[in-house]
mmCIF file of C-alpha atoms in Angstrom:
data_model
loop_
_atom_site.group_PDB
_atom_site.id
_atom_site.type_symbol
_atom_site.label_atom_id
_atom_site.label_comp_id
_atom_site.label_asym_id
_atom_site.label_seq_id
_atom_site.Cartn_x
_atom_site.Cartn_y
_atom_site.Cartn_z
ATOM 1 C CA MET A 696 -7.977 -35.131 -12.054
ATOM 2 C CA SER A 697 -10.493 -37.456 -13.323
ATOM 3 C CA ASN A 698 -11.739 -40.182 -11.016
ATOM 4 C CA ARG A 699 -12.571 -42.420 -14.277
ATOM 5 C CA PHE A 700 -10.591 -45.225 -14.940
ATOM 6 C CA TRP A 701 -10.701 -47.675 -18.298
ATOM 7 C CA PHE A 702 -9.315 -50.866 -18.671
ATOM 8 C CA ILE A 703 -8.698 -51.749 -22.110
ATOM 9 C CA GLY A 704 -7.723 -55.663 -23.001
ATOM 10 C CA GLY A 705 -6.206 -55.984 -26.541
ATOM 11 C CA GLN A 706 -2.765 -56.280 -28.154
ATOM 12 C CA ASP A 707 -1.190 -53.300 -26.495
ATOM 13 C CA GLY A 708 -0.113 -51.799 -22.983
ATOM 14 C CA PRO A 709 2.585 -52.467 -20.130
ATOM 15 C CA TRP A 710 0.749 -55.147 -18.423
ATOM 16 C CA ARG A 711 0.938 -58.662 -20.217
ATOM 17 C CA VAL A 712 -1.947 -61.257 -19.422
ATOM 18 C CA THR A 713 -0.923 -64.101 -18.006
ATOM 19 C CA GLY A 714 -4.036 -65.976 -17.228
ATOM 20 C CA ASN A 715 -7.621 -65.124 -17.988
ATOM 21 C CA ARG A 716 -10.632 -67.185 -16.233
ATOM 22 C CA SER A 717 -14.445 -66.863 -15.075
ATOM 23 C CA ILE A 718 -14.817 -67.600 -11.762
ATOM 24 C CA VAL A 719 -18.866 -66.918 -11.639
ATOM 25 C CA GLY A 720 -20.642 -66.486 -14.919
ATOM 26 C CA GLU A 721 -19.439 -65.326 -18.331
ATOM 27 C CA GLY A 722 -15.701 -64.476 -18.590
ATOM 28 C CA LEU A 723 -13.963 -61.990 -20.665
ATOM 29 C CA ALA A 724 -12.978 -62.586 -23.723
ATOM 30 C CA ASP A 725 -9.025 -63.026 -24.360
ATOM 31 C CA ALA A 726 -6.258 -60.315 -24.810
ATOM 32 C CA GLU A 727 -2.713 -60.449 -24.610
ATOM 33 C CA ARG A 728 -2.007 -57.089 -23.042
ATOM 34 C CA LEU A 729 -3.896 -54.247 -20.810
ATOM 35 C CA ASN A 730 -3.972 -50.564 -21.195
ATOM 36 C CA ILE A 731 -5.106 -48.124 -18.228
ATOM 37 C CA ARG A 732 -6.054 -44.768 -18.805
ATOM 38 C CA ASN A 733 -7.411 -42.045 -16.272
ATOM 39 C CA THR A 734 -9.588 -39.814 -18.264
ATOM 40 C CA ASP A 735 -13.068 -38.535 -18.263
ATOM 41 C CA THR A 736 -13.740 -39.717 -21.915
ATOM 42 C CA PRO A 737 -13.311 -42.542 -23.338
ATOM 43 C CA PRO A 738 -9.571 -43.115 -24.804
ATOM 44 C CA ALA A 739 -8.519 -43.232 -28.309
ATOM 45 C CA LEU A 740 -6.997 -46.538 -28.103
ATOM 46 C CA SER A 741 -7.514 -49.806 -30.560
ATOM 47 C CA VAL A 742 -10.039 -51.941 -28.558
ATOM 48 C CA THR A 743 -9.725 -55.786 -29.698
ATOM 49 C CA ALA A 744 -10.909 -57.533 -26.985
ATOM 50 C CA TRP A 745 -12.926 -55.276 -24.467
ATOM 51 C CA MET A 746 -13.094 -51.921 -22.621
ATOM 52 C CA LEU A 747 -14.092 -51.444 -19.171
ATOM 53 C CA GLN A 748 -14.634 -48.240 -17.345
ATOM 54 C CA GLY A 749 -15.429 -47.493 -13.560
ATOM 55 C CA PHE A 750 -15.019 -44.338 -10.876
ATOM 56 C CA THR A 751 -13.414 -44.328 -7.770
ATOM 57 C CA SER A 752 -15.897 -42.797 -5.156
ATOM 58 C CA ASN A 753 -16.276 -42.350 -1.493
ATOM 59 C CA LEU A 754 -15.826 -45.347 0.875
ATOM 60 C CA ARG A 755 -19.168 -47.122 1.113
ATOM 61 C CA TYR A 756 -18.958 -49.347 4.424
ATOM 62 C CA ALA A 757 -15.637 -48.659 6.430
ATOM 63 C CA THR A 758 -16.126 -47.212 9.776
ATOM 64 C CA THR A 759 -13.709 -44.836 11.609
ATOM 65 C CA PRO A 760 -11.616 -47.459 12.978
ATOM 66 C CA GLU A 761 -11.216 -49.431 9.905
ATOM 67 C CA VAL A 762 -10.226 -46.300 7.973
ATOM 68 C CA THR A 763 -7.768 -45.566 10.378
ATOM 69 C CA SER A 764 -5.903 -48.977 9.798
ATOM 70 C CA LEU A 765 -6.349 -49.056 6.406
ATOM 71 C CA ARG A 766 -4.798 -45.821 5.853
ATOM 72 C CA ALA A 767 -2.026 -46.463 7.995
ATOM 73 C CA ILE A 768 -0.713 -49.720 6.040
ATOM 74 C CA GLN A 769 -2.204 -49.272 2.505
ATOM 75 C CA PRO A 770 0.650 -49.079 0.318
ATOM 76 C CA PRO A 771 0.323 -46.883 -3.043
ATOM 77 C CA LEU A 772 -0.210 -48.438 -6.876
ATOM 78 C CA GLY A 773 2.968 -48.377 -9.009
ATOM 79 C CA ARG A 774 5.596 -49.644 -6.736
ATOM 80 C CA PRO A 775 8.628 -50.794 -8.677
ATOM 81 C CA GLU A 776 8.802 -54.402 -7.278
ATOM 82 C CA ALA A 777 4.954 -54.844 -7.549
ATOM 83 C CA THR A 778 4.997 -56.474 -11.281
ATOM 84 C CA ARG A 779 2.245 -58.790 -10.716
ATOM 85 C CA ALA A 780 -1.277 -57.398 -10.622
ATOM 86 C CA ALA A 781 -4.906 -58.828 -11.006
ATOM 87 C CA LEU A 782 -8.208 -57.165 -12.392
ATOM 88 C CA ILE A 783 -11.178 -58.686 -11.092
ATOM 89 C CA PRO A 784 -14.332 -57.521 -12.184
ATOM 90 C CA LEU A 785 -17.612 -58.518 -10.063
ATOM 91 C CA LYS A 786 -21.277 -57.926 -10.443
ATOM 92 C CA LYS A 787 -23.446 -58.722 -7.365
ATOM 93 C CA SER A 788 -27.280 -59.771 -7.502
ATOM 94 C CA ALA A 789 -30.342 -57.409 -7.421
ATOM 95 C CA VAL A 790 -31.113 -58.982 -4.092
ATOM 96 C CA TRP A 791 -27.660 -57.725 -2.494
ATOM 97 C CA TRP A 792 -28.459 -53.869 -3.920
ATOM 98 C CA ASP A 793 -31.870 -53.817 -2.832
ATOM 99 C CA MET A 794 -30.711 -54.377 0.788
ATOM 100 C CA PRO A 795 -30.779 -51.635 3.176
ATOM 101 C CA GLN A 796 -27.328 -49.980 4.143
ATOM 102 C CA ASP A 797 -27.215 -51.761 7.479
ATOM 103 C CA GLU A 798 -28.011 -55.237 6.100
ATOM 104 C CA ARG A 799 -25.408 -55.057 3.574
ATOM 105 C CA ARG A 800 -22.781 -53.519 5.818
ATOM 106 C CA ALA A 801 -23.644 -56.212 8.359
ATOM 107 C CA ILE A 802 -22.856 -59.131 5.538
ATOM 108 C CA PHE A 803 -19.825 -56.904 4.354
ATOM 109 C CA GLU A 804 -17.968 -56.702 7.423
ATOM 110 C CA GLU A 805 -19.583 -58.358 10.826
ATOM 111 C CA ILE A 806 -20.280 -61.763 8.790
ATOM 112 C CA SER A 807 -17.997 -61.861 6.340
ATOM 113 C CA HIS A 808 -14.970 -59.918 7.931
ATOM 114 C CA HIS A 809 -14.020 -57.964 4.345
ATOM 115 C CA THR A 810 -12.087 -55.476 5.442
ATOM 116 C CA GLU A 811 -10.270 -57.671 8.521
ATOM 117 C CA ILE A 812 -9.568 -60.146 5.616
ATOM 118 C CA GLY A 813 -8.187 -57.461 3.315
ATOM 119 C CA LEU A 814 -5.919 -55.831 6.390
ATOM 120 C CA ALA A 815 -4.296 -59.002 6.999
ATOM 121 C CA TYR A 816 -2.682 -58.894 3.409
ATOM 122 C CA LEU A 817 -1.402 -55.279 3.666
ATOM 123 C CA PRO A 818 0.851 -53.886 3.036
ATOM 124 C CA ALA A 819 1.932 -56.583 0.473
ATOM 125 C CA VAL A 820 -0.964 -56.246 -1.825
ATOM 126 C CA ALA A 821 -2.109 -52.889 -3.289
ATOM 127 C CA ARG A 822 -5.431 -51.927 -4.172
ATOM 128 C CA ARG A 823 -7.703 -49.622 -5.880
ATOM 129 C CA LEU A 824 -11.841 -50.207 -6.170
ATOM 130 C CA HIS A 825 -13.803 -48.648 -9.305
ATOM 131 C CA HIS A 826 -17.657 -48.655 -9.227
ATOM 132 C CA CYS A 827 -19.549 -49.136 -12.452
ATOM 133 C CA ARG A 828 -23.009 -50.362 -11.638
ATOM 134 C CA ASP A 829 -24.617 -46.708 -11.784
ATOM 135 C CA ILE A 830 -23.094 -46.076 -15.406
ATOM 136 C CA GLY A 831 -24.626 -49.036 -17.232
ATOM 137 C CA GLU A 832 -21.475 -51.401 -17.297
ATOM 138 C CA PRO A 833 -21.456 -55.442 -17.181
ATOM 139 C CA PHE A 834 -20.056 -55.243 -13.791
ATOM 140 C CA ASP A 835 -20.653 -53.625 -10.674
ATOM 141 C CA PHE A 836 -17.185 -53.092 -9.488
ATOM 142 C CA LEU A 837 -13.541 -53.520 -11.228
ATOM 143 C CA THR A 838 -11.159 -54.180 -8.302
ATOM 144 C CA TRP A 839 -7.146 -53.725 -9.286
ATOM 145 C CA PHE A 840 -4.501 -55.110 -6.991
ATOM 146 C CA GLU A 841 -0.654 -55.026 -7.125
ATOM 147 C CA PHE A 842 1.906 -56.993 -5.622
ATOM 148 C CA ALA A 843 5.465 -58.438 -5.999
ATOM 149 C CA PRO A 844 5.978 -62.001 -7.243
ATOM 150 C CA GLU A 845 6.676 -63.537 -4.169
ATOM 151 C CA HIS A 846 3.515 -62.440 -2.443
ATOM 152 C CA GLU A 847 1.534 -63.715 -5.619
ATOM 153 C CA ALA A 848 0.402 -66.990 -3.016
ATOM 154 C CA ALA A 849 -0.544 -64.628 -0.472
ATOM 155 C CA PHE A 850 -2.849 -63.042 -3.019
ATOM 156 C CA ASP A 851 -4.009 -66.152 -3.984
ATOM 157 C CA ALA A 852 -5.131 -67.149 -0.473
ATOM 158 C CA LEU A 853 -6.584 -63.418 -0.049
ATOM 159 C CA LEU A 854 -8.841 -64.416 -2.892
ATOM 160 C CA ALA A 855 -9.507 -67.689 -1.382
ATOM 161 C CA GLN A 856 -10.940 -66.632 1.929
ATOM 162 C CA LEU A 857 -13.086 -63.639 0.355
ATOM 163 C CA ARG A 858 -14.677 -66.012 -1.975
ATOM 164 C CA ALA A 859 -15.590 -68.321 0.931
ATOM 165 C CA THR A 860 -17.550 -65.747 2.745
ATOM 166 C CA ARG A 861 -21.269 -65.022 2.676
ATOM 167 C CA GLU A 862 -20.586 -61.821 1.092
ATOM 168 C CA TRP A 863 -19.839 -63.744 -1.908
ATOM 169 C CA GLU A 864 -23.069 -65.759 -2.109
ATOM 170 C CA PHE A 865 -24.165 -62.515 -3.738
ATOM 171 C CA VAL A 866 -21.889 -62.339 -6.377
ATOM 172 C CA GLU A 867 -23.359 -63.285 -9.691
ATOM 173 C CA ARG A 868 -20.494 -62.910 -11.778
ATOM 174 C CA GLU A 869 -16.615 -62.587 -11.400
ATOM 175 C CA ALA A 870 -14.079 -62.951 -13.721
ATOM 176 C CA GLU A 871 -10.167 -62.777 -13.164
ATOM 177 C CA VAL A 872 -7.324 -61.499 -15.346
ATOM 178 C CA ARG A 873 -3.582 -61.991 -13.832
ATOM 179 C CA LEU A 874 -0.861 -59.902 -15.568
ATOM 180 C CA THR A 875 2.777 -59.012 -15.438
ATOM 181 C CA ARG A 876 4.111 -55.678 -16.137
ATOM 182 C CA GLU A 877 7.147 -55.708 -18.564
ATOM 183 C CA MET B 879 -34.639 -49.100 -18.372
ATOM 184 C CA SER B 880 -32.224 -46.420 -17.676
ATOM 185 C CA ASN B 881 -30.995 -45.195 -14.525
ATOM 186 C CA ARG B 882 -29.995 -42.110 -15.868
ATOM 187 C CA PHE B 883 -31.826 -38.845 -15.852
ATOM 188 C CA TRP B 884 -31.551 -35.358 -17.359
ATOM 189 C CA PHE B 885 -33.055 -32.105 -16.222
ATOM 190 C CA ILE B 886 -32.873 -29.563 -19.037
ATOM 191 C CA GLY B 887 -33.659 -25.979 -18.493
ATOM 192 C CA GLY B 888 -34.666 -23.862 -21.256
ATOM 193 C CA GLN B 889 -37.829 -22.668 -23.101
ATOM 194 C CA ASP B 890 -39.375 -25.960 -23.465
ATOM 195 C CA GLY B 891 -41.089 -28.562 -21.412
ATOM 196 C CA PRO B 892 -43.925 -29.099 -19.434
ATOM 197 C CA TRP B 893 -42.944 -27.559 -16.075
ATOM 198 C CA ARG B 894 -42.883 -24.022 -15.836
ATOM 199 C CA VAL B 895 -40.290 -22.368 -13.707
ATOM 200 C CA THR B 896 -41.893 -20.239 -11.144
ATOM 201 C CA GLY B 897 -38.961 -19.438 -9.059
ATOM 202 C CA ASN B 898 -35.120 -19.705 -9.187
ATOM 203 C CA ARG B 899 -32.848 -18.833 -6.733
ATOM 204 C CA SER B 900 -29.397 -19.798 -4.725
ATOM 205 C CA ILE B 901 -29.345 -21.077 -1.300
ATOM 206 C CA VAL B 902 -25.389 -21.683 -1.213
ATOM 207 C CA GLY B 903 -23.008 -20.608 -3.750
ATOM 208 C CA GLU B 904 -23.863 -20.006 -7.313
ATOM 209 C CA GLY B 905 -27.059 -20.554 -8.422
ATOM 210 C CA LEU B 906 -28.529 -21.618 -11.619
ATOM 211 C CA ALA B 907 -29.094 -19.749 -14.882
ATOM 212 C CA ASP B 908 -32.608 -18.452 -15.584
ATOM 213 C CA ALA B 909 -34.889 -20.746 -17.458
ATOM 214 C CA GLU B 910 -38.404 -20.807 -18.582
ATOM 215 C CA ARG B 911 -39.294 -24.102 -18.640
ATOM 216 C CA LEU B 912 -37.908 -27.486 -17.586
ATOM 217 C CA ASN B 913 -37.761 -30.832 -19.576
ATOM 218 C CA ILE B 914 -36.820 -34.239 -17.873
ATOM 219 C CA ARG B 915 -35.477 -37.010 -19.877
ATOM 220 C CA ASN B 916 -34.667 -40.924 -18.732
ATOM 221 C CA THR B 917 -31.983 -41.872 -21.232
ATOM 222 C CA ASP B 918 -28.305 -43.362 -20.971
ATOM 223 C CA THR B 919 -27.320 -41.071 -23.712
ATOM 224 C CA PRO B 920 -27.845 -36.911 -23.718
ATOM 225 C CA PRO B 921 -31.004 -35.970 -25.049
ATOM 226 C CA ALA B 922 -31.160 -34.220 -28.581
ATOM 227 C CA LEU B 923 -32.668 -31.273 -27.115
ATOM 228 C CA SER B 924 -31.781 -27.304 -27.382
ATOM 229 C CA VAL B 925 -30.433 -26.279 -24.214
ATOM 230 C CA THR B 926 -30.681 -22.877 -23.577
ATOM 231 C CA ALA B 927 -30.225 -22.567 -19.922
ATOM 232 C CA TRP B 928 -28.567 -25.673 -18.364
ATOM 233 C CA MET B 929 -28.368 -29.460 -18.548
ATOM 234 C CA LEU B 930 -27.934 -31.373 -15.450
ATOM 235 C CA GLN B 931 -27.582 -35.449 -15.036
ATOM 236 C CA GLY B 932 -28.100 -37.984 -12.369
ATOM 237 C CA PHE B 933 -28.202 -41.598 -12.132
ATOM 238 C CA THR B 934 -30.921 -43.127 -9.422
ATOM 239 C CA SER B 935 -28.989 -45.876 -7.319
ATOM 240 C CA ASN B 936 -29.232 -47.903 -4.145
ATOM 241 C CA LEU B 937 -29.867 -46.534 -0.915
ATOM 242 C CA ARG B 938 -26.609 -45.293 0.916
ATOM 243 C CA TYR B 939 -27.479 -44.822 4.568
ATOM 244 C CA ALA B 940 -31.046 -45.985 5.521
ATOM 245 C CA THR B 941 -31.428 -49.100 7.608
ATOM 246 C CA THR B 942 -34.029 -51.952 7.553
ATOM 247 C CA PRO B 943 -36.832 -50.306 9.887
ATOM 248 C CA GLU B 944 -36.405 -46.929 7.967
ATOM 249 C CA VAL B 945 -36.687 -48.480 4.466
ATOM 250 C CA THR B 946 -39.799 -50.352 6.064
ATOM 251 C CA SER B 947 -41.285 -47.142 7.046
ATOM 252 C CA LEU B 948 -40.319 -45.572 3.665
ATOM 253 C CA ARG B 949 -41.461 -47.992 1.277
ATOM 254 C CA ALA B 950 -44.848 -48.282 3.345
ATOM 255 C CA ILE B 951 -45.762 -44.535 2.722
ATOM 256 C CA GLN B 952 -43.845 -43.112 -0.138
ATOM 257 C CA PRO B 953 -45.897 -41.917 -2.950
ATOM 258 C CA PRO B 954 -45.079 -42.560 -6.960
ATOM 259 C CA LEU B 955 -43.970 -39.470 -8.859
ATOM 260 C CA GLY B 956 -46.450 -38.520 -11.586
ATOM 261 C CA ARG B 957 -49.652 -37.765 -9.679
ATOM 262 C CA PRO B 958 -52.132 -35.912 -11.372
ATOM 263 C CA GLU B 959 -52.847 -33.542 -8.166
ATOM 264 C CA ALA B 960 -48.925 -32.858 -7.853
ATOM 265 C CA THR B 961 -48.786 -30.086 -10.042
ATOM 266 C CA ARG B 962 -45.825 -28.491 -7.972
ATOM 267 C CA ALA B 963 -42.252 -29.373 -8.201
ATOM 268 C CA ALA B 964 -38.848 -28.403 -7.094
ATOM 269 C CA LEU B 965 -35.491 -29.467 -8.371
ATOM 270 C CA ILE B 966 -32.650 -29.070 -5.729
ATOM 271 C CA PRO B 967 -29.362 -29.560 -6.696
ATOM 272 C CA LEU B 968 -26.790 -29.777 -3.785
ATOM 273 C CA LYS B 969 -23.119 -30.010 -3.376
ATOM 274 C CA LYS B 970 -21.394 -31.183 -0.287
ATOM 275 C CA SER B 971 -17.906 -30.716 0.790
ATOM 276 C CA ALA B 972 -14.708 -32.352 0.458
ATOM 277 C CA VAL B 973 -14.708 -33.215 4.322
ATOM 278 C CA TRP B 974 -18.172 -34.885 4.088
ATOM 279 C CA TRP B 975 -17.210 -37.043 1.335
ATOM 280 C CA ASP B 976 -13.694 -38.131 3.080
ATOM 281 C CA MET B 977 -15.557 -39.380 6.500
ATOM 282 C CA PRO B 978 -15.874 -43.000 6.925
ATOM 283 C CA GLN B 979 -19.329 -44.656 6.183
ATOM 284 C CA ASP B 980 -20.136 -44.479 10.336
ATOM 285 C CA GLU B 981 -19.633 -40.729 10.495
ATOM 286 C CA ARG B 982 -21.609 -39.708 7.621
ATOM 287 C CA ARG B 983 -24.505 -41.934 8.796
ATOM 288 C CA ALA B 984 -24.290 -40.673 12.349
ATOM 289 C CA ILE B 985 -24.588 -36.927 11.176
ATOM 290 C CA PHE B 986 -27.272 -37.892 8.544
ATOM 291 C CA GLU B 987 -29.724 -39.571 10.782
ATOM 292 C CA GLU B 988 -28.897 -39.737 14.496
ATOM 293 C CA ILE B 989 -27.775 -36.032 14.674
ATOM 294 C CA SER B 990 -29.713 -34.458 11.795
ATOM 295 C CA HIS B 991 -32.889 -36.871 11.716
ATOM 296 C CA HIS B 992 -33.005 -36.766 7.885
ATOM 297 C CA THR B 993 -35.085 -39.721 7.113
ATOM 298 C CA GLU B 994 -37.017 -39.034 10.379
ATOM 299 C CA ILE B 995 -37.605 -35.340 8.930
ATOM 300 C CA GLY B 996 -38.796 -36.590 5.472
ATOM 301 C CA LEU B 997 -41.039 -39.345 6.997
ATOM 302 C CA ALA B 998 -43.351 -36.731 8.600
ATOM 303 C CA TYR B 999 -44.028 -35.042 5.364
ATOM 304 C CA LEU B 1000 -45.098 -38.229 3.596
ATOM 305 C CA PRO B 1001 -47.187 -39.259 1.819
ATOM 306 C CA ALA B 1002 -47.902 -35.286 0.579
ATOM 307 C CA VAL B 1003 -44.578 -34.890 -1.098
ATOM 308 C CA ALA B 1004 -42.986 -37.464 -3.420
ATOM 309 C CA ARG B 1005 -39.209 -37.638 -4.181
ATOM 310 C CA ARG B 1006 -36.510 -39.084 -6.366
ATOM 311 C CA LEU B 1007 -32.423 -38.685 -5.497
ATOM 312 C CA HIS B 1008 -30.341 -38.661 -8.342
ATOM 313 C CA HIS B 1009 -26.593 -39.090 -7.821
ATOM 314 C CA CYS B 1010 -24.048 -37.308 -9.776
ATOM 315 C CA ARG B 1011 -20.876 -36.588 -7.836
ATOM 316 C CA ASP B 1012 -19.158 -39.508 -9.368
ATOM 317 C CA ILE B 1013 -19.690 -38.510 -13.081
ATOM 318 C CA GLY B 1014 -18.077 -35.279 -13.136
ATOM 319 C CA GLU B 1015 -21.109 -32.918 -12.469
ATOM 320 C CA PRO B 1016 -20.922 -29.602 -11.005
ATOM 321 C CA PHE B 1017 -23.604 -30.959 -8.211
ATOM 322 C CA ASP B 1018 -23.511 -34.319 -5.919
ATOM 323 C CA PHE B 1019 -27.112 -34.616 -6.071
ATOM 324 C CA LEU B 1020 -30.333 -33.730 -7.917
ATOM 325 C CA THR B 1021 -33.363 -33.939 -5.708
ATOM 326 C CA TRP B 1022 -36.591 -33.736 -7.193
ATOM 327 C CA PHE B 1023 -39.891 -33.381 -5.318
ATOM 328 C CA GLU B 1024 -43.575 -33.251 -6.472
ATOM 329 C CA PHE B 1025 -46.456 -32.170 -4.746
ATOM 330 C CA ALA B 1026 -50.216 -30.815 -4.689
ATOM 331 C CA PRO B 1027 -50.578 -26.795 -4.474
ATOM 332 C CA GLU B 1028 -52.024 -27.508 -0.841
ATOM 333 C CA HIS B 1029 -48.776 -29.131 0.586
ATOM 334 C CA GLU B 1030 -46.313 -26.081 -0.503
ATOM 335 C CA ALA B 1031 -46.319 -24.767 2.622
ATOM 336 C CA ALA B 1032 -45.571 -27.952 4.208
ATOM 337 C CA PHE B 1033 -43.039 -28.765 1.679
ATOM 338 C CA ASP B 1034 -41.289 -25.209 2.627
ATOM 339 C CA ALA B 1035 -41.365 -26.398 6.315
ATOM 340 C CA LEU B 1036 -39.553 -29.420 5.223
ATOM 341 C CA LEU B 1037 -36.756 -27.587 3.501
ATOM 342 C CA ALA B 1038 -36.517 -25.423 6.475
ATOM 343 C CA GLN B 1039 -36.090 -28.210 8.853
ATOM 344 C CA LEU B 1040 -33.494 -30.062 6.845
ATOM 345 C CA ARG B 1041 -31.377 -26.519 6.142
ATOM 346 C CA ALA B 1042 -31.331 -26.155 10.089
ATOM 347 C CA THR B 1043 -29.371 -29.439 10.923
ATOM 348 C CA ARG B 1044 -25.821 -30.276 11.214
ATOM 349 C CA GLU B 1045 -25.730 -32.190 7.495
ATOM 350 C CA TRP B 1046 -26.424 -29.303 5.682
ATOM 351 C CA GLU B 1047 -23.329 -27.697 7.436
ATOM 352 C CA PHE B 1048 -21.492 -29.852 5.062
ATOM 353 C CA VAL B 1049 -23.558 -28.113 1.661
ATOM 354 C CA GLU B 1050 -21.343 -25.791 -0.135
ATOM 355 C CA ARG B 1051 -23.689 -25.244 -2.748
ATOM 356 C CA GLU B 1052 -27.429 -25.511 -3.303
ATOM 357 C CA ALA B 1053 -29.722 -24.046 -5.713
ATOM 358 C CA GLU B 1054 -33.605 -24.119 -5.643
ATOM 359 C CA VAL B 1055 -35.809 -24.072 -8.763
ATOM 360 C CA ARG B 1056 -39.761 -23.966 -7.950
ATOM 361 C CA LEU B 1057 -42.026 -25.199 -10.880
ATOM 362 C CA THR B 1058 -45.537 -25.890 -11.937
ATOM 363 C CA ARG B 1059 -46.920 -28.448 -14.451
ATOM 364 C CA GLU B 1060 -48.924 -27.145 -17.010
#
C-alpha cells in the first residue's frame, strides 16, 4: 500500500469546494471540486487548478501517553456522516526547521498544547497528516479533516485555538479549502 | 538547491568500491565504482548495479546541547585528505517506526548513546544522513561517511560500537560499501 496521497483541485471529484481562502501568504487557485488519490506515481487526472502531494509517516512529536490517548479515541476517515472536510496546507519557517528536536517539541506541546487541543475535539473530527517538505512541494504539510455538519462549529473553534498558539507564529503560509461530499 | 541525493553503483564515478558486504539481510549487488548526484530528478546515468536515493532533512532526535556540540566540531564533506568513504544503507523494523517519539529517542540516545558515540569520532569522520523510508525506497536511511586513510581503524571502531547498541536490535537490513576516491 502506498503512503503517498495526491490532492487534485479541478472540475472533478466527490468533494465540492465550498470555501477557499488564504490564512497566511499566497492562497490556492480556485477549484470547483477535489479528487484524492493514494498512489506512488502521479495520477492520470486532468489538473485544472492544482495538485498537491504528501506522504504519511511515523509520529514526530507524540509521547507514549499521548499516543495511547490518541489511538483510543481517534476516528477513521470515511465515516458516512462525515460529509464535511477541510484541506489545510501549511508551511513553517526555516527558523522552525533549524531548531533541535527538543525545542520544536516544547513549542509544539508543552507551550502550544497541540495534541492536547486536538484531543478535545475527538472523536468528532477525523484527521490525516501528510508530510511534503522533504519532497520539493510548496507546503510542508497537507492536513486533512473530516467531520459531520453538526461539528463544523467545533472544527472552527479547533482551528481558532491552534492558530492562536506560539507554534503558529512559525507558520509562514497557510491555505484553507472547505469541502462537502456529494 | 535540491535536498535529494542519488547514489549510483556501476562502472563509473570518482569513488572506487573496495568492499561490499551485508551486515544484516540482503546485501547490494557488486559494483566497481560509485557516482553521487544532487538533483531533484533521476540522473541520466547508466545504472549497471543499483541506484539509491534519499533526502536530507531536519534533525529528528538531537537536543539543543547535542546540536551545539555537533555543530562546533563536525567537519564538512569533500576534505582533500578524506579519500576513504563508506555508504551504509539501513532499514529499521516496523516495531521501531510504530513507537512514539519519546520511546525512539530514549533508545537512540539515553540507552544507546548514538550521538555521544558519534561525537567521540569527530572531527575525523565527516557524515551526511539521507532519509528514504517515506519515498518507497528499499532502505530507511543512506548514511555516508568520509575520512582519511589513517582514520579507517577509528571508523571501524565507531561502527562496531553502534552495532552493539540496543538501537541496532531494530535494524533489519544493513549493507556496507567501502570506497576510495581516485
